[in-house]
XYZ file of C-alpha atoms in Angstrom:
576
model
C 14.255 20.421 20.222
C 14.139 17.591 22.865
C 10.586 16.745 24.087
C 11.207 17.177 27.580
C 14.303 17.760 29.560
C 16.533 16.354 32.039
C 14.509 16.297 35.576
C 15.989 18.263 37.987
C 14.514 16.585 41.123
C 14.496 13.169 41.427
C 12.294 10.710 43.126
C 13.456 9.224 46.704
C 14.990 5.505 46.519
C 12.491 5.737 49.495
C 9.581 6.638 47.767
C 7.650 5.045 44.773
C 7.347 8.123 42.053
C 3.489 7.452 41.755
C 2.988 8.261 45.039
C 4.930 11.397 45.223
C 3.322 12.898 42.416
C -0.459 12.342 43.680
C 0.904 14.445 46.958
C 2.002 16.932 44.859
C -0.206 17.144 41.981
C -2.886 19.571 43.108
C -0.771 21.277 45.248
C 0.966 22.294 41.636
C -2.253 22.785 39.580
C -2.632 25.999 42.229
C 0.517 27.009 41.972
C 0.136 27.000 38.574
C -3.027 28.712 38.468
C -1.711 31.414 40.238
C 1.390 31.919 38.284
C -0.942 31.791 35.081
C -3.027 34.437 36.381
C -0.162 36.964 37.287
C 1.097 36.789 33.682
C -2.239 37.015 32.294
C -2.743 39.796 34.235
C 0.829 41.738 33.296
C 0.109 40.593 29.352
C -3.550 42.380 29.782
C -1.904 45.739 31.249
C 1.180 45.402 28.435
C -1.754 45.358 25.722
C -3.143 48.485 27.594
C -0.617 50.249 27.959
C 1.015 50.159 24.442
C -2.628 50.719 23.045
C -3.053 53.871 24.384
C 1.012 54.375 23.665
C 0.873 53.452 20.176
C -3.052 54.521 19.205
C -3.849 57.175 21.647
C -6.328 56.965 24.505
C -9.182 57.871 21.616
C -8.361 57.147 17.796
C -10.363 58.743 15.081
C -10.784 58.308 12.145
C -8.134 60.311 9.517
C -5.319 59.926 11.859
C -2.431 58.667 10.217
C -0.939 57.033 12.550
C -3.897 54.499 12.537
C -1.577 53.413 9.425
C 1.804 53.974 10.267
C 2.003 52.130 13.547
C 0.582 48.408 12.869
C 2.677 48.636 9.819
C 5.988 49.272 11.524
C 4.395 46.969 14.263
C 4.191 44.390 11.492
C 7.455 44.568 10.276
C 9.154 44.320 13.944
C 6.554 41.319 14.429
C 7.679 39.685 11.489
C 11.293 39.939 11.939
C 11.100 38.475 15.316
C 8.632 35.830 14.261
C 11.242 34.958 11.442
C 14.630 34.671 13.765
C 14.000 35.051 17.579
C 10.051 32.920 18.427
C 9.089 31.216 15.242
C 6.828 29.346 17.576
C 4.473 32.274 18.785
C 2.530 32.560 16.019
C -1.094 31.151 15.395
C -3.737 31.868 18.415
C -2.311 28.924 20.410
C -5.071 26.961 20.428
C -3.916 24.289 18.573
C -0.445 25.123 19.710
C -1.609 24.007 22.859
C -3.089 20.812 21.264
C 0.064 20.160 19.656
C 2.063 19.885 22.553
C -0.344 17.477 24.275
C -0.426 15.196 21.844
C 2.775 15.309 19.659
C 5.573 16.843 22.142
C 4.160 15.057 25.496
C 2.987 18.388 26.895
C 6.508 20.348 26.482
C 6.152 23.878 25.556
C 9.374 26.059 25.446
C 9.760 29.087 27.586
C 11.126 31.125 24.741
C 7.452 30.333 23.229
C 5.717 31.709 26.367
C 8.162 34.933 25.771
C 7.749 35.603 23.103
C 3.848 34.900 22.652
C 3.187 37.160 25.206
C 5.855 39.970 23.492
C 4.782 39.873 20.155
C 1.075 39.431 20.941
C 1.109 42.289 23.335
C 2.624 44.619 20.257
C 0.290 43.072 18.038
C -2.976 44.096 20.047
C -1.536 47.862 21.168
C -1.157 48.552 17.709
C -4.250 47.620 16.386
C -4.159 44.130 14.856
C -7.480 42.503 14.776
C -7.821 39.562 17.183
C -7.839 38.712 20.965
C -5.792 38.007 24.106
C -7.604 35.067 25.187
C -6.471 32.230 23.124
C -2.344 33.645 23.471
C -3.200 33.669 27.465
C -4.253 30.021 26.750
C -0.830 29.056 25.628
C 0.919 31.078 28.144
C -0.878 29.270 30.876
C -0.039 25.784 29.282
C 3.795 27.021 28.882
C 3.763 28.163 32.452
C 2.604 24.516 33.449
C 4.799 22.715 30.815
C 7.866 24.562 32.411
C 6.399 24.065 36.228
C 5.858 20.459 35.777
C 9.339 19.505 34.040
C 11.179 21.425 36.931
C 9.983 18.762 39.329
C 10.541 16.066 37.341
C 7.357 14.786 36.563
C 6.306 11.408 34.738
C 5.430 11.804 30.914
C 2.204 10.909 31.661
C 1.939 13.695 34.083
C 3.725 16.746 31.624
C 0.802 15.450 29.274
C -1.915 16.202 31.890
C -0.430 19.534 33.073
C -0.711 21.803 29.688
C -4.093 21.832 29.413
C -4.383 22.201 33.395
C -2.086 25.930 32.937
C -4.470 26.575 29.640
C -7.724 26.704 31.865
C -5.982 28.563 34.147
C -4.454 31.440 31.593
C -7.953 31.563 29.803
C -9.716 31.803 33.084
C -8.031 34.331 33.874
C -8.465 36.141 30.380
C -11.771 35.658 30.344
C -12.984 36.121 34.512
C -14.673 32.902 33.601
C -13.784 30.084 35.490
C -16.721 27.541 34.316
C -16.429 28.700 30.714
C -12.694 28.145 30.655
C -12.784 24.875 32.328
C -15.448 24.043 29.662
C -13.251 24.880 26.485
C -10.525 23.114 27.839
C -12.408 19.824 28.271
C -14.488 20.447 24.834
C -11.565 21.743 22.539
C -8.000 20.503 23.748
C -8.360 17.293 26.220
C -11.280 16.012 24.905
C -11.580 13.466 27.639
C -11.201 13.330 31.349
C -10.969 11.609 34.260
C -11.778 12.987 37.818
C -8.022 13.644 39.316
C -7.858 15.618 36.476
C -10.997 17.317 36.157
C -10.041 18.337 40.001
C -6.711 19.872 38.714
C -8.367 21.736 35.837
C -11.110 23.411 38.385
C -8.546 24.331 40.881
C -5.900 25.826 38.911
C -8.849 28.064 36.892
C -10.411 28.746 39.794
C -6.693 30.337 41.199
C -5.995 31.926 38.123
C -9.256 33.859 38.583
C -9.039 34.787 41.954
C -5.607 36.718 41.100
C -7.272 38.053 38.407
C -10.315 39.426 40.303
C -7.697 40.813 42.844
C -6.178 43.437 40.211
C -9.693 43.927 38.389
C -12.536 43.076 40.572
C -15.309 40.629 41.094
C -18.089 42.420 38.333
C -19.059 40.749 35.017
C -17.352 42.219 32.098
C -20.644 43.331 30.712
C -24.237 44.584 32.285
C -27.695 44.601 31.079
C -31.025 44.477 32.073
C -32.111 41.359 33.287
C -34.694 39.692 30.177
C -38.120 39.646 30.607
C -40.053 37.130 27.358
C -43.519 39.106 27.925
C -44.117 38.153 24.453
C -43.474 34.718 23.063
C -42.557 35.463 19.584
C -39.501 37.551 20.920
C -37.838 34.229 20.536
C -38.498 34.277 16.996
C -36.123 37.592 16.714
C -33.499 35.225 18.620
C -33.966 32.333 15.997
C -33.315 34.737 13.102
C -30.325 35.693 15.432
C -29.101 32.042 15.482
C -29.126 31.817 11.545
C -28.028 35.216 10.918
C -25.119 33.958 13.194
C -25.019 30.669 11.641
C -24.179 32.038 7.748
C -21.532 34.764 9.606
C -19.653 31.982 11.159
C -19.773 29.912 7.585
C -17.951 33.345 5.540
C -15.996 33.608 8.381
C -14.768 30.540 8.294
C -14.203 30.327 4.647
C -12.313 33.435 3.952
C -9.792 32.303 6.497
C -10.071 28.622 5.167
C -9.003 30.652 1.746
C -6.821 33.076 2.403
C -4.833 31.361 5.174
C -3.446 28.871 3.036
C -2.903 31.336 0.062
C -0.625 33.792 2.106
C 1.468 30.605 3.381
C 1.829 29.519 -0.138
C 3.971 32.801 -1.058
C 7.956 33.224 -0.923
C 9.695 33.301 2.111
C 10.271 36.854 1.481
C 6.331 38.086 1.048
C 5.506 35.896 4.275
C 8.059 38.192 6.245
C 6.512 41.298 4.732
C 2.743 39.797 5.078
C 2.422 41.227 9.141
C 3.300 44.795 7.910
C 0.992 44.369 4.825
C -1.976 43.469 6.955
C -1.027 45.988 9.307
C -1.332 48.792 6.749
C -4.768 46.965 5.535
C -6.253 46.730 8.637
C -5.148 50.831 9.468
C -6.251 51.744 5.966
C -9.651 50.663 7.305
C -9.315 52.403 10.531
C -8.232 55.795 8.718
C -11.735 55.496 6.178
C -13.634 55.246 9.146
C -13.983 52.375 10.946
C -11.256 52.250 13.861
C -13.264 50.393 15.965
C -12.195 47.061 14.286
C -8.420 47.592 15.319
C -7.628 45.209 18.510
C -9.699 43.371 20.666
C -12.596 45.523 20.770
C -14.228 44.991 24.100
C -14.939 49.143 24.333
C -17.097 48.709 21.426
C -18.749 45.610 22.624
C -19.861 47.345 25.335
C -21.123 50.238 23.307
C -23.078 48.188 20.929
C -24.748 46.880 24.063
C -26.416 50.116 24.787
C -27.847 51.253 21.535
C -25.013 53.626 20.568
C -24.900 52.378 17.039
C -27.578 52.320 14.325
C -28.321 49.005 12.708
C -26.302 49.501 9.072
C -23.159 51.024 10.994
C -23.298 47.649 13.621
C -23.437 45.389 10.117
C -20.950 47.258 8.799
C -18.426 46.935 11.755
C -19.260 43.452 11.868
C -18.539 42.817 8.237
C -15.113 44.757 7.816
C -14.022 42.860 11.307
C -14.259 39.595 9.447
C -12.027 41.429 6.458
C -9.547 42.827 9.418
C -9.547 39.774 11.592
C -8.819 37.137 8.534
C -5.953 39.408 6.931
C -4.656 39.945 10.491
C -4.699 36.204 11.562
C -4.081 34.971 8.146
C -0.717 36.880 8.411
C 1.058 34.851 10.542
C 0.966 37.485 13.423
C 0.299 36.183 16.730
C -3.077 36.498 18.041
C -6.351 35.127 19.660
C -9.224 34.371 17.627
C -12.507 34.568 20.822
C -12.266 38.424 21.205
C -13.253 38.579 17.181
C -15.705 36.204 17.173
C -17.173 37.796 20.426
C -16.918 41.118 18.917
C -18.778 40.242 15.225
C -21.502 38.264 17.343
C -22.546 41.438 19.767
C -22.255 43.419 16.513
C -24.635 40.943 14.257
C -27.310 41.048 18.063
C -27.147 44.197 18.384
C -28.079 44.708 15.033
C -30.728 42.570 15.027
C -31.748 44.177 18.759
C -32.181 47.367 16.857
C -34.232 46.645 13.684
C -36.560 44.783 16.251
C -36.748 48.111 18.137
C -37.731 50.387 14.784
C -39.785 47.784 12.918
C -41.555 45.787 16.066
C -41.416 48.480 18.917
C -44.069 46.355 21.248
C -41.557 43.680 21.562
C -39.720 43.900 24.994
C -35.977 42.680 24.756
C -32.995 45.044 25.020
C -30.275 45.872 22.555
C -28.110 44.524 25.183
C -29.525 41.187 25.066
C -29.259 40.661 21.866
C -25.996 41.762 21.724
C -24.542 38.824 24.361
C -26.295 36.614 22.644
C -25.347 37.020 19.376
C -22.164 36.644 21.043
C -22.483 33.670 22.085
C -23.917 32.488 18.765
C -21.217 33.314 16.650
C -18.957 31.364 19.492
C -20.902 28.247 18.796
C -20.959 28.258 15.401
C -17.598 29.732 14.624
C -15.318 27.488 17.179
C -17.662 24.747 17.822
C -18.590 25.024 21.197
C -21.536 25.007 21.991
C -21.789 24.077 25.510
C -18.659 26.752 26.510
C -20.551 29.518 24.119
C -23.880 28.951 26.868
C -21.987 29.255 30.101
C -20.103 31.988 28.259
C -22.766 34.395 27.876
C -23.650 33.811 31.217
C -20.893 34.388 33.180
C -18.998 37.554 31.552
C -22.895 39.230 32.004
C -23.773 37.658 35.151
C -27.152 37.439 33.745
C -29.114 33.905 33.635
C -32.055 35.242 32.916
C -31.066 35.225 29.142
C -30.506 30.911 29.218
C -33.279 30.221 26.792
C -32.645 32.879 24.146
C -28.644 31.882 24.414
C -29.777 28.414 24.268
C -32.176 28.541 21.730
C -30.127 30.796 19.066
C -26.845 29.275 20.115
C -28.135 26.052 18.298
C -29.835 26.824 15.716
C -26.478 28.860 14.950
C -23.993 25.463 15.448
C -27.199 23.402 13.082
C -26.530 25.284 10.448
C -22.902 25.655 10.997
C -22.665 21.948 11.125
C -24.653 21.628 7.814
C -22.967 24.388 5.964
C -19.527 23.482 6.914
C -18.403 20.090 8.397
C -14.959 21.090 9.337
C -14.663 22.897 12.236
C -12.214 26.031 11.986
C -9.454 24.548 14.549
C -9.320 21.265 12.529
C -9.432 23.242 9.068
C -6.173 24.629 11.035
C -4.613 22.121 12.145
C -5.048 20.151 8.086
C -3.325 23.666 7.058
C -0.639 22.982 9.355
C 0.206 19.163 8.062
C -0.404 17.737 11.348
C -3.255 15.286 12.367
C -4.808 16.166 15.859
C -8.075 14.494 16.908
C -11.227 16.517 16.313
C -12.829 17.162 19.566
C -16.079 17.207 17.361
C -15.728 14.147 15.704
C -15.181 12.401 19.093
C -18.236 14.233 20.616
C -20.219 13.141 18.060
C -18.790 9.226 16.975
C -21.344 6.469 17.635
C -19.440 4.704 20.434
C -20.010 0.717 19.839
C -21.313 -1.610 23.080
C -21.261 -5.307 23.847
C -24.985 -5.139 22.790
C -24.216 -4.436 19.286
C -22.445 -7.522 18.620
C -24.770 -9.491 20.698
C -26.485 -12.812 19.759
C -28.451 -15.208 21.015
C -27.406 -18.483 22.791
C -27.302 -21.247 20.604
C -24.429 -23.478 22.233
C -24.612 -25.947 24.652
C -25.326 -25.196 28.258
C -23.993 -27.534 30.896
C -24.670 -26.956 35.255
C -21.680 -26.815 36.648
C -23.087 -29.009 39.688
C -23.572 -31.965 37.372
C -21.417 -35.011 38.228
C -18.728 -35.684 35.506
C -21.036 -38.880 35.169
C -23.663 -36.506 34.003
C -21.631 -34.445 31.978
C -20.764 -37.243 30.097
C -24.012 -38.364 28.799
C -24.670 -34.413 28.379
C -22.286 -33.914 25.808
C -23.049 -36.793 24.575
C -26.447 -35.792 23.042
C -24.375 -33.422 21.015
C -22.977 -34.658 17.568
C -19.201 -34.833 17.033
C -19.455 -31.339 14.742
C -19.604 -29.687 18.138
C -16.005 -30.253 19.432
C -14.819 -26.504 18.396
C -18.027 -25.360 19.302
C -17.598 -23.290 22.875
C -20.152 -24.542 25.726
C -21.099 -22.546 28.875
C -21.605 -24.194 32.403
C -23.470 -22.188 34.724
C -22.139 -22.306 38.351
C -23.679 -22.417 41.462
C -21.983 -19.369 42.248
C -23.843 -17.859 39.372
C -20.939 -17.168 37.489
C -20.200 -18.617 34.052
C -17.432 -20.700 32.575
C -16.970 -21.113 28.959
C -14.653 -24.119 27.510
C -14.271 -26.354 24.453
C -15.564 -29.890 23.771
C -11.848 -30.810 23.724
C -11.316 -28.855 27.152
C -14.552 -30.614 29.074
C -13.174 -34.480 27.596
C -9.552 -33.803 28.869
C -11.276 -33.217 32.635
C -13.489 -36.273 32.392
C -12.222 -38.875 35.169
C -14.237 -41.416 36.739
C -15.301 -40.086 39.698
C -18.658 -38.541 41.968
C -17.167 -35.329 41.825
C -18.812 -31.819 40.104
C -18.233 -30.410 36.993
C -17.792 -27.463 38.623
C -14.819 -28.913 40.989
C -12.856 -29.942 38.172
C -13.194 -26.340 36.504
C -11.473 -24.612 40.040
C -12.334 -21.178 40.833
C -11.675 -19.270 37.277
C -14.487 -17.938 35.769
C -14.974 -15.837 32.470
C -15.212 -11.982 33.085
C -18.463 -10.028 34.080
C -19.206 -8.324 31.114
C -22.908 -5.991 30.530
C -24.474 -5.361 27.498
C -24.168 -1.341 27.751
C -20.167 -1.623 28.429
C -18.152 -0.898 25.400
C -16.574 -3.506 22.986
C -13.459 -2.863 23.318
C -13.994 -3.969 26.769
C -14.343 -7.410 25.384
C -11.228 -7.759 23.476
C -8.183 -8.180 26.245
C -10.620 -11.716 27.141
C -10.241 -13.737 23.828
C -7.170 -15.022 24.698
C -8.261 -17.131 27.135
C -12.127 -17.513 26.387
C -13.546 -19.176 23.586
C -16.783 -17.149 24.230
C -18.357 -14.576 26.489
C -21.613 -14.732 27.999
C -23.114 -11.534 28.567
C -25.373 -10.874 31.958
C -28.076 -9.017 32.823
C -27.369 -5.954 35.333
C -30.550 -6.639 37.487
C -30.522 -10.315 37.729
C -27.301 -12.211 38.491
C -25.977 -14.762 36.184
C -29.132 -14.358 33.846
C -28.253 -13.941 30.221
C -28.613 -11.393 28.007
C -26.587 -13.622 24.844
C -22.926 -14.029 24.214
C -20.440 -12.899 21.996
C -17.643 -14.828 19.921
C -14.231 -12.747 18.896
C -15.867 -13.416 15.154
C -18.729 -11.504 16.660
C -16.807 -8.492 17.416
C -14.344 -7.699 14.372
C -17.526 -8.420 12.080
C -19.313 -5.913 14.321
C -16.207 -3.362 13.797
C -16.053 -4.045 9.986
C -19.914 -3.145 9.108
C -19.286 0.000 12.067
C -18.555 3.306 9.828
C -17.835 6.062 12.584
C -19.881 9.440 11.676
C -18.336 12.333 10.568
């Protein structure tokens, strides 16, 4: 598969290409935000209407066809997994990450097809997962295929994927700030403002068309929280390690099984989708069909006390069993609406045995219930500042910040502890490729100038010294100094750094300054707080670099050799 196509529209001789893509760059992130959010939209009414096609507008318990249709689903998933999309599987996630950084951006059309086919059949039949992560991908494919229709520089198709995956999970979600958020914390990693502008504009569209078909209101509603009593936030630190252990056997029984069911012959892979479709139905049909889809219904339930505490443990616990064999399948699907739905379930558990054992305490089921959702988020896909704004914005309720905020990390602590690897990266290691980890770059000890920094212990020369002067200047060093770099300080209080051997071949007879004979070049304004890196390019040309204070011009802070630096680099062991 070629990584991007021939352009169709080419540049005018007239017109440099930079310049026509900066006209026309934001003008396409809300085109593409808009586009995103009308197949977001379609995708969420396809999984609607083949639910209640394919389950009924109420499944109970002891109805067969809880059984028979995900496992005929399964084997019409598999089959087209196999020989028509074998792209469309996995959540798309790290789909989406793969196409940034290994295929410059280019997703296939037949991908965005078929991910929002297959997961669309997946959902109205009852598999366990989500629409959020797929809507991801669809948004980056509908940007991939926007962008290469007009041509765009490589550098540009790169940008543009994660600009459609805001949008698409925006739209998913009716969370603009939260989608933005993932997108910077889990697929770009790093930004730059033209972009950041692109990202905010093309979520922001993909809302607004989403709002159009389903309205402005927050997906769920509680009270607002009143803390009367202090040690309420105890019940939301249990919460946060409650949520922190979930996330850990979450995240290893799909760490095990996973890799186990991709292990097997080509033949049991294409029958695994129907097998896990029977599993998960089997559990449906003993009792439990709330666990089949995305589960938003039962969310919503949970949040006002219509489930004792065992039965809210128990549908989180046999979600975890549904959700791994479903994803672990190879059938296309999301992996947020799980871990959304086995958070409110774990809260709202907790919620409840607060209300039967400690009745004077004052906070709702339904607050314990978001934010055990946004617990499990943290802990489970490592995002901790997305899980906050989260909570927030599908209640519409911000009166619950410092219980989110509190249990939400304490939860990604003892995730952190418990399981270095975050989920997407375990992924991605599964998958033989090697994408960055968003959390190891969050959390890497950046080096700066300052940490290679030494004192000065060269010579220092004025610049507005004669030559004669110069002369008998050097001359009170020994001969061991000819390699040794020396710094003149100019009058313009700028700094020049030379040689021995550089000052004696400028040394005429003559009145004039040292700082004449130099010219105008002068070493580069470096600070102590910029990084080192920024230091390398000037080693070329300078034997050393002095480094200046910010506050006081031309005052020195020390200097640093290029011996300084790679030393610096070897003893540096990033943190993992």
């Amino acid at each position: 598969m070629p990584t991007t196509p021939e352009p169709i529209l080419d540049p005018s001789p007239t017109q440099s290409p930079a310049g026509r893509e900066d006209r026309i760059f934001l003008v396409l992130s809300i085109f593409i935000g808009v586009i995103s959010g009308l197949l977001v939209v379609a995708f969420r009414m396809a999984i609607d209407w083949l639910t209640v096609l394919l389950r009924g507008s109420s499944p109970q318990p002891h109805q067969l066809r809880l059984i028979i249709v995900p496992t005929l689903a399964g084997i019409v998933i598999a089959l087209l997994v196999r020989y028509v999309f074998p792209e469309a599987r996995g959540s798309g996630i790290n789909q989406t990450k793969a196409a940034l950084y290994i295929r410059n951006g280019y997703i296939s059309s037949r991908t965005v097809v078929g991910k929002f086919l297959l997961c669309a059949l997946a959902l109205g039949a009852g598999y366990s997962s989500g629409p959020e992560d797929p809507s991801l991908q669809i948004g980056a494919g509908v940007a991939s295929l926007v962008s290469r229709r007009f041509g765009l520089s490589r550098a540009r198709l790169r940008v543009f994927a994660p600009i459609g995956a805001a949008a698409g999970l925006a739209a998913a979600f009716n969370a603009p700030i939260s989608a933005i958020l993932f997108v910077i914390e889990e697929v770009i990693g790093n930004w730059s403002a033209a972009v950041l502008g692109s990202i905010v504009l093309s979520a922001i569209s993909g809302v607004v068309v989403a709002r159009a078909f389903w309205g402005a209101a927050p997906m769920f509603r509680i009270p607002a929280v009143t803390l009367v009593d202090s040690r309420e936030l105890l019940a939301y630190a249990v919460l946060g390690v409650v949520g922190g252990i979930a996330s850990l056997v979450f995240t290893k029984a799909l760490g095990w099984l996973r890799p186990l069911a991709r292990r097997q012959s080509a033949a049991w892979q294409l029958a695994q989708p129907a097998i896990a479709g029977f599993l998960v139905g089997c559990i449906a049909y003993l009792g439990l069909p709330q666990i089949m889809g995305a589960g938003y219904d039962v969310m919503d339930q949970a949040m006002h006390a219509q489930f004792a505490w065992k039965m809210l443990l128990l549908l989180a616990a046999f979600k975890i069993i549904a959700t791994t064999i479903s994803f672990s399948s190879g059938t296309p699907g999301g992996m947020f609406a799980p871990t959304l739905f086995i958070g409110a379930m774990l809260g709202a558990s907790v919620g409840t045995f607060e209300k039967l054992f400690f009745p004077h305490l004052t906070g709702s089921v339904g607050s314990y219930a978001l934010v055990g959702m946004g617990v499990l988020f943290a802990a489970f896909m490592r995002a901790p500042l997305t899980s906050v704004f989260m909570v927030l914005e599908v209640s519409g309720n911000y009166s619950i910040v410092l219980p989110v905020i509190i249990a939400n990390t304490i939860a990604y602590l003892i995730s952190r502890s418990l399981q270095p690897a975050p989920i997407l990266e375990i992924f991605t290691h599964q998958d033989g490729l090697d994408l960055p980890s968003m959390e190891e770059q969050r959390e890497e000890a950046n080096l700066h100038l300052e940490d290679a920094l030494h004192p000065i212990t060269v010579p220092v020369l004025q610049g507005s010294e004669t030559i004669a002067e110069t002369i008998r200047s050097l001359a009170q060093y020994s001969e061991s100094t000819d390699e040794i770099a020396i710094l003149i300080h100019c009058t313009d209080q700028l700094w020049y750094a030379a040689t021995r051997h550089e000052l004696e071949a400028l040394m005429t007879e003559d009145e004039a300054s040292l700082e004449a004979k130099l010219g105008p070049e002068r070493t580069p304004v470096l600070f102590p707080d910029l990084p080192l890196s920024s230091a390398l390019p000037h080693f070329q040309r300078w034997p050393l670099l002095p480094i200046t204070n910010r506050a006081m011009r031309g005052s020195l802070e020390g200097a640093v050799s290029l011996e300084d630096v790679l030393k610096r680099y070897q003893q540096h062991e990033p943190s993992h």
